[in-house]
Amino acid sequence: MSHGTTTLALLVAVAVALSACGCEAAKILAIFPVPLKQHQLVYRPLIEELAKRGHDIVLVTTDPLDEVERDANGTRGRIEQIDLGFAYELPVLEQLGRDGLDGRDMLRNIFDVMRTISAEELQHPAMQKLIESGRMPEGADGAKCSRFDVVMVEWCGVTLMNAFAEHFRAPLVGIANGGAFINAHEALGNPNHPIGYPSIFMPFSEDLSLLQRISSVLFTVWYRFYYYTEEIPAQNVIARTNFGEQISDLRQIEQNADLLLINAHQQLGNVRPVGPTTVYLGGIHQRGQKAVLPEDLSLFLTHSDAPVVYVNLGATLGGAAGRARIDKIAKALEQLDLASVWVIERDMELVNSTGRIYQSHTVPQEAVLGHPKVRAFLTDGGQINVEDAIQHRVPVVGVSYSTSYEHYLRQIAKYEAGIISLIDFETQTFVDKLRDVLTNERYQENVNKLHRLLNDQPQTPMERAIWWLEYVARNGGTKPLHVRHLSWFEYLMLDVLLVVGVLATLACSLIAYGIYRAVRYSKSLPFEMITPGSRKCKLI
């Protein structure tokens, strides 16, 4: 091929790529402040895809991309990173592992921890430099313009980082993993009825009993009181310390958000009415392309007899209770003569088993689930685990530690795409359930149906997220699509009911008074009494 032809072909390819993008290159500030690896991995494919489409990203993260990854996906020049990895070393993070807390104390604990971490992150020199760049006049000598077209922030309850949107005068996009908090839905004007749509922190979501309805109402009332009277004021103090006294109230900034992206499938127990600026995604962490297995794991699966069981129970394998669960699961696998692949935490001891077992701290989950010999996924739930199982059509053996099943395990039971085991109270029954999942075709058929259900949509979750982010960048926000925020008395129609009640009372009073006057008047009129042989008038 000639040099001129090659150049022409390259220009055509570039033109096609630009036309596919449909949006001029935008500058996006993406802030993911939560020091949890699982949270960070969910958003990484989205950031990489935005960079591939020509957008410039300033990524604030606790888990930055390494140079090899950026070179491999061609995003090195498009992503500027601010590394907040020091947050993993903060002592306050250990409080997230506290046991024995009820729902409200657990939520208070989460807010306290995340508020403290966010405050420390804002004090980081790189973050202070970023804040300072927003105070410089655009085009100032020696200063790089730091105006952003979009500010995207992970919404995990604490809203401190939302202040960057007002600071840079840019549209605000919130993104939530798994489900949005009550305040997030209220900020976007979504209906938030505690009985119709319970909080994601409630251990139920559908067909509520009377006691569950009472519990949901009381929790919602408490949450709103706590969040707006205690949490927001505490965060406002930190925001004004870092951004200045001119920064608006964080509740107002939150309510001015232009878009909320929720990484969850509505079909998995998340159905609720939402406004046009609330968009459900689900599965944006999934790479799509075939993942590669490590060589030793590939050999293990190749030389193992089907079916193989994949085990990922996360941190629930720690402690004495965790060791007992490990022993029970390992013995069940031995009894059924099954090969298994285990994901274990770095601080855990290796699983002691005489069966055929592969165990590692780092296992490419999608690659394992996509292997044709893997026929069951043993997990304690969680959004990523269940979504990956459905995407790769692998039936689930859910492990629950109480009768209040984790949300996504409830969905597995609802669609019969697997079976749930109360492992702490079952021995032989657990073996029977594991055998049932592997031999009963009903579970495979149901997980196949659920896979088709989740994927029957005009766009992939990634395409939907990209389109909406570019929409916000193109139009400077979504103001024409905003839902009107109603005050509590407007939402309950108290003013309307009061006026209608008063008018109805007045109307009824007037009618009653009219009837009363008519009766009195009729009694005052003369009438004739007829008696045998006489006729006379008598006044009464």
Coordinates of C-alpha atoms in Angstrom, one line a residue:
M1 CA 0.0 0.0 0.0
S2 CA 1.4 3.4 -0.9
H3 CA 2.2 6.1 1.6
G4 CA -0.6 8.4 0.4
T5 CA -3.2 5.6 0.6
T6 CA -2.0 4.8 4.2
T7 CA -2.3 8.4 5.2
L8 CA -5.8 8.7 3.7
A9 CA -6.9 5.6 5.5
L10 CA -5.6 7.0 8.7
L11 CA -7.4 10.3 8.2
V12 CA -10.7 8.4 7.5
A13 CA -10.3 6.3 10.6
V14 CA -9.7 9.5 12.7
A15 CA -12.8 11.1 11.2
V16 CA -14.9 8.1 11.9
A17 CA -13.7 8.0 15.5
L18 CA -14.4 11.7 16.0
S19 CA -17.9 11.4 14.4
A20 CA -18.6 8.4 16.7
C21 CA -17.7 10.5 19.7
G22 CA -20.3 13.1 18.8
C23 CA -18.9 15.5 21.4
E24 CA -16.0 17.9 21.4
A25 CA -13.2 17.0 23.9
A26 CA -14.4 17.9 27.4
K27 CA -12.3 18.4 30.5
I28 CA -13.7 16.3 33.3
L29 CA -12.8 16.3 37.0
A30 CA -13.6 12.8 38.4
I31 CA -13.4 12.4 42.2
F32 CA -13.6 9.0 43.7
P33 CA -12.5 9.5 47.4
V34 CA -13.6 6.2 49.0
P35 CA -10.5 4.1 49.9
L36 CA -12.1 0.8 49.0
K37 CA -10.6 -1.1 46.1
Q38 CA -13.9 -2.6 45.0
H39 CA -15.4 0.9 44.6
Q40 CA -12.4 2.2 42.6
L41 CA -12.4 -0.8 40.2
V42 CA -16.1 -0.2 39.4
Y43 CA -15.4 3.2 37.9
R44 CA -12.1 2.5 36.2
P45 CA -13.5 1.2 32.9
L46 CA -15.7 4.4 32.7
I47 CA -12.7 6.7 33.1
E48 CA -10.7 4.8 30.5
E49 CA -13.5 4.9 28.0
L50 CA -13.9 8.6 28.4
A51 CA -10.2 9.1 27.8
K52 CA -10.3 6.9 24.7
R53 CA -13.1 9.1 23.3
G54 CA -10.8 12.1 23.5
H55 CA -11.8 13.7 26.8
D56 CA -9.2 15.0 29.2
I57 CA -9.6 13.6 32.7
V58 CA -8.3 14.9 36.0
L59 CA -8.8 11.8 38.2
V60 CA -8.8 12.1 42.0
T61 CA -8.5 8.5 43.3
T62 CA -7.1 6.4 46.1
D63 CA -6.1 3.7 43.5
P64 CA -4.4 5.4 40.6
L65 CA -3.8 3.6 37.2
D66 CA -0.3 2.4 36.8
E67 CA 1.8 3.4 33.9
V68 CA 1.6 0.0 32.2
E69 CA -2.2 0.0 32.2
R70 CA -2.3 3.6 30.8
D71 CA 0.2 2.7 28.0
A72 CA -1.8 -0.5 27.2
N73 CA -5.1 1.2 26.8
G74 CA -3.7 4.4 25.2
T75 CA -4.9 6.8 27.9
R76 CA -1.5 8.1 29.2
G77 CA -1.8 11.6 27.8
R78 CA -5.5 12.0 28.6
I79 CA -5.6 11.2 32.3
E80 CA -3.9 13.3 34.9
Q81 CA -4.1 11.7 38.4
I82 CA -4.1 12.9 41.9
D83 CA -3.1 10.0 44.2
L84 CA -4.9 9.9 47.5
G85 CA -3.6 6.4 48.4
F86 CA -2.5 7.7 51.8
A87 CA -6.2 7.4 52.9
Y88 CA -5.7 3.6 53.2
E89 CA -3.3 4.3 56.1
L90 CA -5.7 6.5 58.1
P91 CA -6.5 4.9 61.5
V92 CA -10.2 6.0 61.2
L93 CA -10.7 3.5 58.3
E94 CA -10.5 0.7 60.9
Q95 CA -13.8 1.8 62.3
L96 CA -15.6 0.5 59.3
G97 CA -15.0 -3.0 60.6
R98 CA -16.8 -2.5 63.9
D99 CA -19.3 -5.3 64.7
G100 CA -22.5 -5.3 66.7
L101 CA -23.9 -2.0 65.4
D102 CA -27.6 -1.6 64.5
G103 CA -28.7 0.1 61.3
R104 CA -28.6 3.7 62.6
D105 CA -25.3 3.3 64.5
M106 CA -23.8 1.7 61.4
L107 CA -24.9 4.6 59.2
R108 CA -23.6 7.2 61.7
N109 CA -20.3 5.3 61.8
I110 CA -20.1 5.3 57.9
F111 CA -20.8 9.1 57.8
D112 CA -18.2 9.8 60.6
V113 CA -15.5 7.7 58.9
M114 CA -16.1 9.1 55.4
R115 CA -16.4 12.7 56.6
T116 CA -13.0 12.4 58.4
I117 CA -11.4 10.8 55.4
S118 CA -12.7 13.4 53.0
A119 CA -11.5 16.2 55.3
E120 CA -8.0 14.7 55.4
E121 CA -8.0 14.3 51.6
L122 CA -8.9 17.9 51.1
Q123 CA -5.9 18.9 53.1
H124 CA -3.6 16.9 50.8
P125 CA -1.1 19.3 49.0
A126 CA -2.3 18.2 45.5
M127 CA -5.9 18.8 46.5
Q128 CA -5.1 22.2 47.9
K129 CA -3.3 23.1 44.7
L130 CA -6.4 22.0 42.7
I131 CA -8.6 24.2 44.9
E132 CA -6.2 27.1 44.5
S133 CA -6.3 26.7 40.7
G134 CA -10.0 27.5 40.8
R135 CA -9.3 30.8 42.4
M136 CA -6.9 31.9 39.6
P137 CA -8.4 34.0 36.9
E138 CA -8.7 32.0 33.6
G139 CA -5.7 32.8 31.4
A140 CA -3.6 34.3 34.1
D141 CA 0.1 34.4 33.3
G142 CA 1.8 31.2 34.2
A143 CA -1.5 29.6 35.3
K144 CA -3.1 26.7 33.5
C145 CA -6.8 27.2 32.9
S146 CA -8.6 24.8 35.3
R147 CA -12.1 25.3 34.2
F148 CA -14.0 21.9 33.9
D149 CA -16.9 21.1 31.7
V150 CA -18.1 18.4 34.2
V151 CA -17.3 17.5 37.8
M152 CA -18.2 13.9 38.5
V153 CA -18.2 12.8 42.2
E154 CA -18.9 9.5 43.8
W155 CA -21.9 9.9 46.1
C156 CA -21.4 7.7 49.1
G157 CA -23.4 9.8 51.6
V158 CA -20.7 12.4 52.3
T159 CA -21.1 15.3 49.9
L160 CA -18.0 17.4 50.7
M161 CA -16.4 16.9 47.2
N162 CA -19.5 18.3 45.6
A163 CA -18.1 21.7 46.5
F164 CA -15.7 21.4 43.6
A165 CA -18.6 21.8 41.1
E166 CA -19.5 25.2 42.5
H167 CA -15.9 26.2 43.0
F168 CA -15.2 25.6 39.3
R169 CA -18.7 26.7 38.2
A170 CA -19.2 23.4 36.4
P171 CA -22.2 21.0 36.1
L172 CA -22.3 18.4 38.9
V173 CA -22.7 14.7 38.2
G174 CA -23.2 12.3 41.1
I175 CA -22.4 8.6 40.6
A176 CA -23.4 5.9 43.0
N177 CA -22.5 2.2 43.1
G178 CA -25.2 -0.3 44.0
G179 CA -27.9 2.2 45.0
A180 CA -28.4 5.8 46.0
F181 CA -28.9 7.2 49.5
I182 CA -32.2 8.8 50.5
N183 CA -30.7 12.3 50.2
A184 CA -29.4 11.5 46.6
H185 CA -32.9 10.7 45.4
E186 CA -34.3 13.7 47.1
A187 CA -31.7 16.0 45.5
L188 CA -32.8 14.9 42.1
G189 CA -36.5 15.2 42.9
N190 CA -37.2 11.5 42.8
P191 CA -40.2 10.1 44.8
N192 CA -38.9 8.8 48.0
H193 CA -41.8 7.1 49.8
P194 CA -40.5 5.0 52.7
I195 CA -43.0 2.2 52.1
G196 CA -43.0 2.1 48.3
Y197 CA -39.2 2.5 48.0
P198 CA -37.4 1.6 51.2
S199 CA -33.8 2.8 51.8
I200 CA -30.9 0.6 50.5
F201 CA -30.0 0.2 54.1
M202 CA -33.2 -1.7 54.9
P203 CA -33.0 -5.5 54.8
F204 CA -36.1 -5.7 52.6
S205 CA -37.2 -4.0 49.4
E206 CA -40.5 -5.7 48.2
D207 CA -43.8 -6.9 49.7
L208 CA -43.2 -5.2 53.1
S209 CA -45.1 -6.6 56.2
L210 CA -46.7 -4.2 58.6
L211 CA -43.7 -4.3 61.0
Q212 CA -41.3 -3.7 58.0
R213 CA -43.4 -0.7 56.9
I214 CA -43.3 0.8 60.4
S215 CA -39.5 0.2 60.5
S216 CA -39.0 1.8 57.1
V217 CA -41.0 4.9 58.0
L218 CA -39.2 5.4 61.3
F219 CA -35.8 4.9 59.7
T220 CA -36.5 7.4 56.9
V221 CA -37.7 10.0 59.4
W222 CA -34.6 9.5 61.5
Y223 CA -32.3 9.6 58.4
R224 CA -33.7 12.9 57.2
F225 CA -33.4 14.5 60.6
Y226 CA -29.9 13.3 61.1
Y227 CA -28.6 14.1 57.6
Y228 CA -30.0 17.6 57.3
T229 CA -29.6 18.7 61.0
E230 CA -26.3 17.1 61.9
E231 CA -24.3 15.7 59.0
I232 CA -24.7 18.6 56.5
P233 CA -23.8 21.3 59.1
A234 CA -20.7 19.3 60.0
Q235 CA -19.7 19.0 56.4
N236 CA -20.4 22.7 55.7
V237 CA -17.8 23.6 58.3
I238 CA -15.1 21.5 56.5
A239 CA -16.1 22.8 53.1
R240 CA -15.9 26.5 54.2
T241 CA -12.5 25.8 55.8
N242 CA -11.1 24.6 52.5
F243 CA -13.1 26.5 49.8
G244 CA -13.8 29.7 51.7
E245 CA -16.9 31.2 53.4
Q246 CA -18.5 32.0 50.0
I247 CA -19.2 28.4 49.3
S248 CA -22.9 27.6 49.3
D249 CA -24.6 25.2 51.7
L250 CA -23.8 21.6 50.6
R251 CA -27.5 20.7 50.6
Q252 CA -28.2 23.4 48.0
I253 CA -25.2 22.3 45.9
E254 CA -26.5 18.7 46.1
Q255 CA -30.0 19.8 45.0
N256 CA -28.5 21.7 42.0
A257 CA -26.8 18.5 40.7
D258 CA -27.4 17.9 36.9
L259 CA -27.2 14.2 36.8
L260 CA -27.2 11.1 39.0
L261 CA -25.8 7.9 37.6
I262 CA -26.7 4.8 39.6
N263 CA -24.7 1.7 38.8
A264 CA -27.4 -0.9 39.4
H265 CA -29.9 -2.9 37.4
Q266 CA -33.5 -1.9 38.0
Q267 CA -34.6 -5.5 37.5
L268 CA -32.6 -6.6 40.5
G269 CA -35.0 -5.1 43.1
N270 CA -34.3 -1.4 42.2
V271 CA -37.5 -0.5 40.4
R272 CA -38.8 3.0 41.4
P273 CA -40.0 6.1 39.5
V274 CA -37.2 8.6 38.8
G275 CA -36.8 11.8 36.9
P276 CA -35.1 12.1 33.5
T277 CA -31.8 13.1 35.1
T278 CA -31.5 9.9 37.2
V279 CA -30.0 7.2 35.0
Y280 CA -29.6 3.5 35.9
L281 CA -26.5 1.7 34.6
G282 CA -25.6 -1.7 36.1
G283 CA -22.4 -3.6 35.2
I284 CA -20.2 -0.7 34.1
H285 CA -17.3 -2.5 35.7
Q286 CA -17.6 -5.4 33.3
R287 CA -14.9 -5.1 30.6
G288 CA -16.9 -6.8 27.8
Q289 CA -13.8 -8.3 26.1
K290 CA -12.6 -11.8 27.1
A291 CA -10.4 -11.5 30.2
V292 CA -7.2 -13.4 30.3
L293 CA -6.5 -16.1 32.9
P294 CA -3.0 -16.4 34.5
E295 CA -1.1 -19.3 33.1
D296 CA -1.1 -21.4 36.3
L297 CA -4.9 -20.9 36.8
S298 CA -5.5 -21.7 33.1
L299 CA -3.6 -25.0 33.5
F300 CA -5.5 -25.8 36.7
L301 CA -8.9 -25.4 35.0
T302 CA -7.7 -27.2 31.9
H303 CA -6.7 -30.3 33.9
S304 CA -9.7 -30.2 36.3
D305 CA -12.8 -32.2 35.7
A306 CA -16.1 -30.3 35.3
P307 CA -17.9 -29.0 37.1
V308 CA -15.6 -26.5 38.9
V309 CA -16.9 -24.3 41.7
Y310 CA -15.7 -20.7 42.1
V311 CA -15.6 -19.4 45.7
N312 CA -15.5 -15.7 46.6
L313 CA -16.7 -14.8 50.1
G314 CA -14.6 -11.7 50.7
A315 CA -13.8 -10.6 54.2
T316 CA -16.5 -12.8 55.8
L317 CA -13.9 -15.6 56.0
G318 CA -12.0 -13.9 58.8
G319 CA -12.0 -14.8 62.5
A320 CA -13.0 -18.0 64.2
A321 CA -16.5 -18.0 62.5
G322 CA -14.8 -17.6 59.2
R323 CA -12.5 -20.5 59.7
A324 CA -15.4 -22.7 60.6
R325 CA -17.2 -21.7 57.4
I326 CA -14.1 -22.4 55.4
D327 CA -13.8 -25.9 56.9
K328 CA -17.5 -26.6 56.2
I329 CA -17.3 -25.4 52.6
A330 CA -14.0 -27.3 51.9
K331 CA -15.3 -30.5 53.3
A332 CA -18.5 -30.2 51.2
L333 CA -16.4 -29.8 48.1
E334 CA -14.2 -32.8 49.1
Q335 CA -17.3 -34.9 49.7
L336 CA -18.6 -34.1 46.2
D337 CA -15.1 -34.5 44.7
L338 CA -15.3 -31.0 43.1
A339 CA -12.3 -28.8 42.0
S340 CA -12.6 -25.3 43.3
V341 CA -11.0 -21.8 42.7
W342 CA -10.9 -19.6 45.9
V343 CA -10.3 -15.9 46.3
I344 CA -8.8 -15.2 49.7
E345 CA -7.9 -12.0 51.5
R346 CA -4.2 -11.2 51.9
D347 CA -4.3 -11.5 55.7
M348 CA -6.0 -14.9 55.6
E349 CA -4.4 -18.3 56.0
L350 CA -4.5 -20.6 53.0
V351 CA -7.4 -23.1 52.9
N352 CA -6.5 -26.5 54.2
S353 CA -8.1 -29.1 52.0
T354 CA -7.3 -32.5 50.5
G355 CA -9.4 -31.7 47.5
R356 CA -8.3 -30.2 44.2
I357 CA -8.1 -26.5 45.0
Y358 CA -6.6 -23.3 43.5
Q359 CA -6.4 -20.3 45.9
S360 CA -5.0 -16.8 45.4
H361 CA -5.3 -13.2 46.6
T362 CA -5.8 -12.0 43.0
V363 CA -8.1 -13.9 40.8
P364 CA -9.6 -12.4 37.5
Q365 CA -13.2 -13.0 38.4
E366 CA -14.8 -12.5 35.0
A367 CA -12.2 -14.7 33.4
V368 CA -12.9 -17.5 35.8
L369 CA -16.7 -17.2 35.5
G370 CA -16.4 -17.1 31.8
H371 CA -14.6 -20.5 31.7
P372 CA -16.9 -23.3 30.4
K373 CA -16.0 -25.7 33.3
V374 CA -17.1 -23.3 36.0
R375 CA -20.7 -24.2 36.8
A376 CA -21.4 -22.6 40.2
F377 CA -20.4 -19.5 42.1
L378 CA -20.3 -19.7 45.9
T379 CA -20.6 -16.2 47.3
D380 CA -22.1 -14.2 50.2
G381 CA -23.7 -11.8 47.8
G382 CA -22.7 -8.3 46.8
Q383 CA -23.6 -6.4 43.6
I384 CA -20.4 -7.1 41.6
N385 CA -20.4 -10.8 42.4
V386 CA -24.1 -11.3 41.5
E387 CA -23.9 -9.2 38.4
D388 CA -20.8 -11.1 37.2
A389 CA -22.5 -14.4 37.8
I390 CA -25.6 -13.4 35.8
Q391 CA -23.5 -11.9 33.0
H392 CA -21.5 -15.1 32.6
R393 CA -24.6 -17.3 33.2
V394 CA -23.2 -19.1 36.3
P395 CA -25.8 -20.3 38.9
V396 CA -25.2 -18.9 42.4
V397 CA -24.9 -20.8 45.7
G398 CA -25.5 -17.9 48.1
V399 CA -24.1 -18.1 51.6
S400 CA -26.1 -16.2 54.2
Y401 CA -25.3 -15.8 57.9
S402 CA -28.8 -14.8 59.0
T403 CA -32.4 -15.2 57.7
S404 CA -32.3 -11.6 56.5
Y405 CA -30.7 -12.3 53.2
E406 CA -28.4 -9.7 51.6
H407 CA -30.2 -7.7 48.9
Y408 CA -28.7 -9.3 45.9
L409 CA -29.0 -12.8 47.4
R410 CA -32.7 -12.1 47.7
Q411 CA -32.8 -11.4 44.0
I412 CA -31.1 -14.7 43.2
A413 CA -33.7 -16.5 45.3
K414 CA -36.5 -14.4 43.7
Y415 CA -35.5 -15.4 40.2
E416 CA -34.5 -18.9 41.2
A417 CA -31.1 -18.4 39.6
G418 CA -29.4 -20.2 42.4
I419 CA -30.0 -21.3 46.0
I420 CA -29.4 -19.8 49.4
S421 CA -27.8 -21.6 52.3
L422 CA -27.7 -20.6 56.0
I423 CA -24.3 -22.1 56.2
D424 CA -23.9 -21.6 60.0
F425 CA -26.9 -23.8 60.6
E426 CA -26.5 -26.4 57.9
T427 CA -24.1 -29.3 57.3
Q428 CA -25.5 -32.0 55.1
T429 CA -28.1 -29.7 53.8
F430 CA -25.4 -27.4 52.4
V431 CA -23.9 -30.4 50.6
D432 CA -27.3 -31.3 49.2
K433 CA -27.9 -27.7 48.0
L434 CA -24.6 -27.5 46.3
R435 CA -25.3 -30.8 44.5
D436 CA -28.7 -29.5 43.6
V437 CA -27.4 -26.4 41.9
L438 CA -24.8 -28.4 39.9
T439 CA -27.3 -31.1 38.7
N440 CA -30.6 -29.4 38.4
E441 CA -31.0 -27.7 35.0
R442 CA -33.7 -25.4 36.4
Y443 CA -31.1 -23.1 37.9
Q444 CA -29.0 -22.9 34.7
E445 CA -32.2 -22.1 32.7
N446 CA -33.2 -19.4 35.1
V447 CA -29.8 -17.7 35.2
N448 CA -29.9 -17.7 31.4
K449 CA -33.3 -16.0 31.4
L450 CA -32.0 -13.4 33.9
H451 CA -29.0 -12.8 31.7
R452 CA -31.3 -12.1 28.7
L453 CA -33.5 -9.9 30.8
L454 CA -30.7 -7.7 32.0
N455 CA -29.1 -7.4 28.5
D456 CA -32.2 -6.7 26.5
Q457 CA -31.7 -3.0 26.2
P458 CA -30.8 -0.6 23.3
Q459 CA -27.5 0.5 24.9
T460 CA -24.9 -1.1 27.0
P461 CA -24.5 0.5 30.5
M462 CA -21.2 2.0 29.4
E463 CA -22.7 3.6 26.3
R464 CA -25.5 5.0 28.3
A465 CA -23.1 6.5 30.9
I466 CA -20.9 8.0 28.2
W467 CA -23.9 9.5 26.3
W468 CA -25.3 11.3 29.4
L469 CA -21.9 12.6 30.5
E470 CA -21.3 14.0 27.0
Y471 CA -24.8 15.4 27.0
V472 CA -24.0 17.3 30.2
A473 CA -20.7 18.6 28.8
R474 CA -22.3 19.7 25.5
N475 CA -25.2 21.5 27.1
G476 CA -23.6 22.9 30.2
G477 CA -25.8 20.9 32.4
T478 CA -29.4 19.5 32.4
K479 CA -31.4 22.5 33.8
P480 CA -34.3 22.1 31.4
L481 CA -34.8 18.5 32.6
H482 CA -34.7 19.3 36.3
V483 CA -37.6 18.1 38.4
R484 CA -39.1 20.7 40.7
H485 CA -38.3 20.2 44.4
L486 CA -41.3 20.1 46.6
S487 CA -41.3 21.1 50.2
W488 CA -42.6 18.5 52.7
F489 CA -46.0 20.3 53.0
E490 CA -46.3 20.6 49.2
Y491 CA -45.4 16.9 48.8
L492 CA -48.1 15.9 51.4
M493 CA -50.4 18.5 49.8
L494 CA -51.1 19.9 53.3
D495 CA -51.6 23.5 52.0
V496 CA -54.1 22.2 49.3
L497 CA -55.9 20.0 51.8
L498 CA -56.1 22.8 54.3
V499 CA -57.6 25.2 51.8
V500 CA -60.0 22.6 50.4
G501 CA -60.9 21.6 54.0
V502 CA -61.6 25.1 55.0
L503 CA -63.7 25.8 51.9
A504 CA -65.6 22.5 52.3
T505 CA -66.2 23.3 56.0
L506 CA -67.5 26.8 55.0
A507 CA -69.7 25.3 52.3
C508 CA -71.1 22.7 54.6
S509 CA -71.7 25.3 57.3
L510 CA -73.5 27.6 54.9
I511 CA -75.7 24.7 53.7
A512 CA -76.4 23.6 57.3
Y513 CA -77.2 27.1 58.3
G514 CA -79.5 27.5 55.2
I515 CA -81.4 24.3 56.2
Y516 CA -81.6 25.4 59.8
R517 CA -83.1 28.8 58.7
A518 CA -85.5 27.1 56.4
V519 CA -86.8 24.8 59.1
R520 CA -87.2 27.7 61.5
Y521 CA -89.1 29.7 58.9
S522 CA -91.4 26.8 58.0
K523 CA -92.3 26.4 61.7
S524 CA -93.3 30.0 61.9
L525 CA -95.9 29.8 59.2
P526 CA -99.7 29.2 60.0
F527 CA -101.4 26.0 59.0
E528 CA -105.0 24.8 59.0
M529 CA -106.2 22.0 61.2
I530 CA -109.3 20.3 60.1
T531 CA -111.6 18.7 62.7
P532 CA -114.9 17.0 62.3
G533 CA -117.6 19.6 61.9
S534 CA -115.3 22.6 62.2
R535 CA -112.5 24.5 60.4
K536 CA -110.2 26.9 62.3
C537 CA -106.7 28.3 62.1
K538 CA -104.2 27.7 64.8
L539 CA -100.8 29.4 65.1
I540 CA -98.0 27.4 66.4

